[in-house]
Coordinates of C-alpha atoms in Angstrom, one line a residue:
X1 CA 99.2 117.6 91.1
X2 CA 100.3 115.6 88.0
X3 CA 100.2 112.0 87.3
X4 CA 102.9 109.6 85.7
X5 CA 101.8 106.5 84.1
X6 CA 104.2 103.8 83.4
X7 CA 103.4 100.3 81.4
X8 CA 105.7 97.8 81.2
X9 CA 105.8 95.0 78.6
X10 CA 106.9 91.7 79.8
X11 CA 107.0 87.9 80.0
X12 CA 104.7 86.2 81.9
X13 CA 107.4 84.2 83.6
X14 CA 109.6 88.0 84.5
X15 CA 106.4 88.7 86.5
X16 CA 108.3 87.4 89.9
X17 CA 111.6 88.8 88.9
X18 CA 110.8 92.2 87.9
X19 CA 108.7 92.5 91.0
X20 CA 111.3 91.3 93.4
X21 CA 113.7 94.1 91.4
X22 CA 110.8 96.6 91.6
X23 CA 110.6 96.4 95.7
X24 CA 114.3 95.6 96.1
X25 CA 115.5 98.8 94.2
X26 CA 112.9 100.8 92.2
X27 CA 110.8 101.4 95.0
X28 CA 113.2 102.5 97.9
X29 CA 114.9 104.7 95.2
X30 CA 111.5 106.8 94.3
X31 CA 110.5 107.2 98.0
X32 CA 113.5 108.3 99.6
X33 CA 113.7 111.0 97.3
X34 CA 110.3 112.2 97.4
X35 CA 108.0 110.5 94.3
X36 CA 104.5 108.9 95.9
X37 CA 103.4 105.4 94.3
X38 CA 99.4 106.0 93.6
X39 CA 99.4 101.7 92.7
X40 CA 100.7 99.4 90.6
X41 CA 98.9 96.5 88.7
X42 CA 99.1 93.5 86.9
X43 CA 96.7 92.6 83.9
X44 CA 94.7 89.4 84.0
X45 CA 97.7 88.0 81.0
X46 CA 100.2 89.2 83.3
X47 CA 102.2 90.7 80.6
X48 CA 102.2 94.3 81.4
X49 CA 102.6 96.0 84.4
X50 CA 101.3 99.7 85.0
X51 CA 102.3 102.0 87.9
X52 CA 101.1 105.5 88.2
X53 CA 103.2 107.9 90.6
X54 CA 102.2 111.4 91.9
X55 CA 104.0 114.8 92.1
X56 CA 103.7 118.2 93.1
X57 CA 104.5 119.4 89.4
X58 CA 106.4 118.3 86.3
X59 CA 108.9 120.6 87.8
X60 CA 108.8 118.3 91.2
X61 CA 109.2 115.2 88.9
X62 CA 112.1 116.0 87.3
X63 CA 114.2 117.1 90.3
X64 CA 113.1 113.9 91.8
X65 CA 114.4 112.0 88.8
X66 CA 117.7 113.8 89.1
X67 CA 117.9 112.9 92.5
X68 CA 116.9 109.2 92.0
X69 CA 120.0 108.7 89.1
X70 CA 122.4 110.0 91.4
X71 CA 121.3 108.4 94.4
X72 CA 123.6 105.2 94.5
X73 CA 121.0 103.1 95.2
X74 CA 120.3 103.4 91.3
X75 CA 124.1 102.2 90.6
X76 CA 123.5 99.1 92.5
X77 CA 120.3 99.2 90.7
X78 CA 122.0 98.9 86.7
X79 CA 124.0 96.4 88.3
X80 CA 121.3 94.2 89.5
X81 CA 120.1 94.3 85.6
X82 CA 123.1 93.2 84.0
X83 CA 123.0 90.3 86.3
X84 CA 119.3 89.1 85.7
X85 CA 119.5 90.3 82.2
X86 CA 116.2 91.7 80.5
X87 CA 113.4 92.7 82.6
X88 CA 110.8 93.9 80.2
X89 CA 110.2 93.9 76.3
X90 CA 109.5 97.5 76.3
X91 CA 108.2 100.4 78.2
X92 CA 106.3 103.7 77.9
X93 CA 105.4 106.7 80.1
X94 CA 102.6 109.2 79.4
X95 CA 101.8 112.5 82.4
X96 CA 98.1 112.6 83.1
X97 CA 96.1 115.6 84.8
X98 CA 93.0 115.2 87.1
X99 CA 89.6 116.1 85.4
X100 CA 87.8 116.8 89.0
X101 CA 88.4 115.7 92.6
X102 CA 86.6 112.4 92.8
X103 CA 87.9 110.9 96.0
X104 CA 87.5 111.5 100.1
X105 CA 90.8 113.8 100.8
X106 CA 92.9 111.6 103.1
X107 CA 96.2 111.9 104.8
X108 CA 98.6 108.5 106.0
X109 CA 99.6 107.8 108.8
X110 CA 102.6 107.1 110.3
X111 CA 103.8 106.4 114.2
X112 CA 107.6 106.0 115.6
X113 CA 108.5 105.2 118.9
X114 CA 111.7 106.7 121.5
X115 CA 112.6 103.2 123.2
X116 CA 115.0 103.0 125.5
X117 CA 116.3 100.2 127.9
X118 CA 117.3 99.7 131.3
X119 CA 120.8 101.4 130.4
X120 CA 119.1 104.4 129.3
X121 CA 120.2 103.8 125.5
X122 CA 118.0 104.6 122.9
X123 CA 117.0 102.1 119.9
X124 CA 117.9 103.6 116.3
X125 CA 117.9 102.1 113.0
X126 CA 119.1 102.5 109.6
X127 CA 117.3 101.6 106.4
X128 CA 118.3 100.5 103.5
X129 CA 116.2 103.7 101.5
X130 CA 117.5 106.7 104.0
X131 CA 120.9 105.3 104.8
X132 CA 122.1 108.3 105.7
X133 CA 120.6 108.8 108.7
X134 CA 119.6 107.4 111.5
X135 CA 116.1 107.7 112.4
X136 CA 113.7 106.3 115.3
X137 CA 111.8 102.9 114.5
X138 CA 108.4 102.7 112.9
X139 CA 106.2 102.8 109.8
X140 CA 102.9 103.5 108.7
X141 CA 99.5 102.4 110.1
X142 CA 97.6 100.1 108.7
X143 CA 94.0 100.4 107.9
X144 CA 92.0 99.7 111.2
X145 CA 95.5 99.5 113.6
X146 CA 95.6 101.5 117.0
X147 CA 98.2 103.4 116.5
X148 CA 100.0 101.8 119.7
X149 CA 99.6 98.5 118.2
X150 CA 100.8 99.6 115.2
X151 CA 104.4 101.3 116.4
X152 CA 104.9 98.1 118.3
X153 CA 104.5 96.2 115.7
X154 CA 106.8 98.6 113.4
X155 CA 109.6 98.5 116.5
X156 CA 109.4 94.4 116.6
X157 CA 109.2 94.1 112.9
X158 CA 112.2 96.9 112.4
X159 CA 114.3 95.9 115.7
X160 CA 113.2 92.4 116.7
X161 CA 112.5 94.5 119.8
X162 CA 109.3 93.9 122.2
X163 CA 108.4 97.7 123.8
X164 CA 106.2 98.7 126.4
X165 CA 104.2 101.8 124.9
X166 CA 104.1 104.7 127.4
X167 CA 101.8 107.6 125.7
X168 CA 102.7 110.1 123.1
X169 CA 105.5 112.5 121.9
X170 CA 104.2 114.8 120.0
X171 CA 101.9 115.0 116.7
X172 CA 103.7 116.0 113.3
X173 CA 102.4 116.8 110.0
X174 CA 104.5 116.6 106.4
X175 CA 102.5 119.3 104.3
X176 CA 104.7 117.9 101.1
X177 CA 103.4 114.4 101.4
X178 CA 99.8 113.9 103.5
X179 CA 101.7 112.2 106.1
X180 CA 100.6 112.5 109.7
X181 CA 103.2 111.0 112.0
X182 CA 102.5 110.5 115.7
X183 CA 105.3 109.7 118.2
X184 CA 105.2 107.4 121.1
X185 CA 107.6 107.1 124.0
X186 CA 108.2 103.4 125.5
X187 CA 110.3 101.0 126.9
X188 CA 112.4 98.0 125.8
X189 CA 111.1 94.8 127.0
X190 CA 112.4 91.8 125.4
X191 CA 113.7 90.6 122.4
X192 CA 117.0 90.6 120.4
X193 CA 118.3 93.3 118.7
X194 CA 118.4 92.2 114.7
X195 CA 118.2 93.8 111.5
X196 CA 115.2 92.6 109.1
X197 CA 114.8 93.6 105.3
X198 CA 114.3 96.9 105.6
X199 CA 116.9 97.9 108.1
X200 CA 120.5 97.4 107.6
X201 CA 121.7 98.7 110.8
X202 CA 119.9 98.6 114.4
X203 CA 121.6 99.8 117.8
X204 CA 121.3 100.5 121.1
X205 CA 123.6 104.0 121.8
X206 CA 123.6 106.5 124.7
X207 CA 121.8 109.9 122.8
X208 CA 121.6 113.2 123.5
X209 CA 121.4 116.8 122.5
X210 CA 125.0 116.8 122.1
X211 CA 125.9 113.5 119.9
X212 CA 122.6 113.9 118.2
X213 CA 123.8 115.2 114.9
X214 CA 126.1 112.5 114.9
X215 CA 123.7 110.2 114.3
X216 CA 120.8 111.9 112.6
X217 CA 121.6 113.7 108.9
X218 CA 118.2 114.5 108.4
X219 CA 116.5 117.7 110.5
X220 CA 112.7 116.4 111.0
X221 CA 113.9 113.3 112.3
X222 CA 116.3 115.3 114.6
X223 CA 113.2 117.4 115.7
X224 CA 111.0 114.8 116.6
X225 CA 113.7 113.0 118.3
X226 CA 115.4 115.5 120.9
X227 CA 111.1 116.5 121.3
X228 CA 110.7 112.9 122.8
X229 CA 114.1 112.9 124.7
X230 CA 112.9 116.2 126.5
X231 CA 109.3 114.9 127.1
X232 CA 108.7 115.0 130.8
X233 CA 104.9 113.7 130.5
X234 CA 103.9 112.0 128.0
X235 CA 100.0 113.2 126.2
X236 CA 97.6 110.6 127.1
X237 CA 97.0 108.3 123.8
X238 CA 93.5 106.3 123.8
X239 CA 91.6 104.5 121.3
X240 CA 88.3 103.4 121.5
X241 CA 85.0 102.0 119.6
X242 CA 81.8 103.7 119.9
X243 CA 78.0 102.6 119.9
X244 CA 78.5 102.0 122.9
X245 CA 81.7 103.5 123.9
X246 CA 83.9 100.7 124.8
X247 CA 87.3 101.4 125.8
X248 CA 90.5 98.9 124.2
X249 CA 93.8 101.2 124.9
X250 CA 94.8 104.2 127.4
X251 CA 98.4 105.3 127.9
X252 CA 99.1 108.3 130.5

């Protein structure tokens, strides 16, 4: 693994703008085409901003890079600058190498859900960072979450959708990135379909195996996808506290 570092010189008073630029179009841009944000920080002045990203290799990065100025998420991005004008007073980047492993290995987790309602049409979105595609609703998990509380949440949040979580999919893991992804199957219960600020499209449509690659550009979302939409039984999903054993969620 390698390690970029990047400071930022700025004005105190750019601290709200460049961040709001940073989320809006820096960010998206990175992710979608495959960089992993280790942190970013503020010093106690709030005149310089650090963020250190992680990549397989150098080799890794600068395909990324490539990627990231032709996306055209970056065009909209130089746009954006030339309307609020400067954004920093200057900027460097240095590549660092670990010394030693010095931290608990962990992997993140993610959980998406197949909802469909009582037409039999299934709830897709489009984001604003994979807009591509199509893909199933949710996000990661936050620290503590069960992960059924946690896809419902993504599906409301996503959707403006309330779901009914049935049990589980099927387990997936992303070797390139730590990500574990678990997939739920549900139900449509309420709400109003609307977008939010991180998806630009959301629908109801009538999928299968047939229109699928209509809809979905990318293959492991297609995978994980037509696996739900073939699930006959769901895997029982449970979470629980121990010391005693007290039992909060079971799906099956």
């Amino acid at each position: 693994m390698i390690y970029r570092k990047k400071t930022y010189k700025i004005k105190p008073e750019k601290l709200e703008t460049f961040n709001g630029f940073f989320h809006e179009y820096l960010l998206p841009n990175q992710l979608k085409n495959g960089s992993r944000l280790i942190g970013r920080w503020v010093n106690e002045n709030q005149d310089e901003i650090t963020a250190i990203w992680q990549y397989e290799s150098y080799e890794a990065y600068k395909k990324i890079e490539e990627k990231v100025r032709q996306d055209p998420m970056n065009e909209k991005a130089q746009k954006r600058r030339k309307e609020i004008g400067d954004l920093y007073l200057e900027s460097k980047q240095d590549f660092l190498t670990e010394t030693g492993e010095y931290r608990v290995p962990k992997h993140i987790v993610t959980a998406f859900a197949y909802i469909t309602n009582e037409k039999g049409e299934t709830l897709l979105v489009k984001t604003f960072w994979r807009d591509d595609t199509y893909e199933l609703p949710g996000g990661q998990v936050e620290e503590g979450e069960p992960l059924d509380v946690a896809v419902a949440r993504e599906v409301k949040e996503e959707t403006g959708i309330e779901v009914k979580i049935e049990g589980v999919t099927g387990v997936y893991s992303n070797l390139s990135s730590r990500l574990v992804t678990v997939g739920f199957i549900g139900k449509a219960v309420g709400g109003k379909v609307c977008t939010s600020s991180e998806t630009k499209e959301v629908i109801f449509i009538k999928l299968n195996e047939e229109n699928i690659g209509d809809y979905f550009t990318r293959e492991h979302f297609k995978v994980r996808t037509v696996d739900a939409m073939n699930c006959r039984k769901a895997i029982p999903y449970e979470s629980y506290k121990k010391n005693p054993y007290q039992l909060v969620t079971r799906t099956e």
